[in-house]
Short mmCIF file of C-alpha atoms in Angstrom, two decimals:
data_model
loop_
_atom_site.label_atom_id
_atom_site.label_comp_id
_atom_site.label_asym_id
_atom_site.label_seq_id
_atom_site.Cartn_x
_atom_site.Cartn_y
_atom_site.Cartn_z
CA MET A 1 3.84 18.40 9.27
CA ILE A 2 4.13 15.38 8.00
CA GLY A 3 8.00 15.31 9.60
CA LYS A 4 6.21 16.24 12.89
CA ILE A 5 3.70 14.54 12.32
CA ALA A 6 6.04 11.50 11.98
CA THR A 7 8.25 12.42 15.15
CA GLY A 8 4.88 12.58 16.86
CA GLU A 9 5.09 16.01 18.25
CA ILE A 10 1.18 17.29 16.64
CA GLU A 11 -1.10 14.64 15.66
CA ASP A 12 -2.65 13.44 12.79
CA ASP A 13 -6.13 14.75 12.92
CA ARG A 14 -7.07 13.69 8.98
CA ALA A 15 -10.26 11.19 7.97
CA GLU A 16 -9.03 7.87 7.93
CA LEU A 17 -9.76 7.71 3.98
CA SER A 18 -10.73 11.21 2.57
CA SER A 19 -12.39 10.49 0.00
CA ALA A 20 -14.47 7.62 -2.00
CA ALA A 21 -12.84 6.80 -4.23
CA ALA A 22 -9.97 6.27 -1.29
CA GLN A 23 -12.28 3.92 0.27
CA LEU A 24 -13.64 1.95 -2.52
CA GLY A 25 -9.45 1.31 -3.59
CA SER A 26 -9.09 -0.10 -0.52
CA LYS A 27 -11.52 -2.85 -0.83
CA GLY A 28 -10.73 -3.35 -4.35
CA GLY A 29 -7.22 -4.05 -3.00
CA LYS A 30 -8.24 -6.36 -0.29
CA ALA A 31 -11.10 -8.18 -2.81
CA ARG A 32 -7.44 -8.91 -5.49
CA ALA A 33 -5.57 -9.76 -2.57
CA LYS A 34 -7.62 -12.73 -0.87
CA ALA A 35 -8.83 -14.13 -4.51
CA ILE A 36 -5.26 -14.20 -6.07
CA SER A 37 -3.13 -17.75 -4.89
CA PRO A 38 -0.49 -17.28 -2.81
CA GLU A 39 1.74 -18.48 -5.59
CA ARG A 40 0.98 -15.60 -8.45
CA ARG A 41 0.88 -13.11 -5.03
CA ALA A 42 5.25 -13.66 -5.00
CA GLU A 43 5.65 -13.83 -8.02
CA ILE A 44 4.12 -10.22 -8.44
CA ALA A 45 5.86 -9.04 -5.38
CA ARG A 46 9.06 -11.02 -6.92
CA GLU A 47 8.58 -8.60 -10.29
CA ALA A 48 8.03 -5.81 -8.18
CA ALA A 49 11.48 -6.00 -6.32
CA LYS A 50 13.46 -6.30 -10.09
CA ALA A 51 12.11 -3.11 -11.03
CA ARG A 52 12.59 -1.82 -7.70
CA TRP A 53 16.21 -2.45 -8.24
CA LYS A 54 16.62 -2.52 -11.57
CA ASP A 55 19.75 -0.55 -12.68
#
């Protein structure tokens, strides 16, 4: 099903966010991004990249 949605064979008719927890989580992420400085966001991104590409 995911492949068909990705290729456009079928439409994704699911609700955008299905749970209250998902809705609150998206609000928290936006608030956190707004609250931290650009320098801190860059630092977090560097740490994430290191973790992702660690041998």
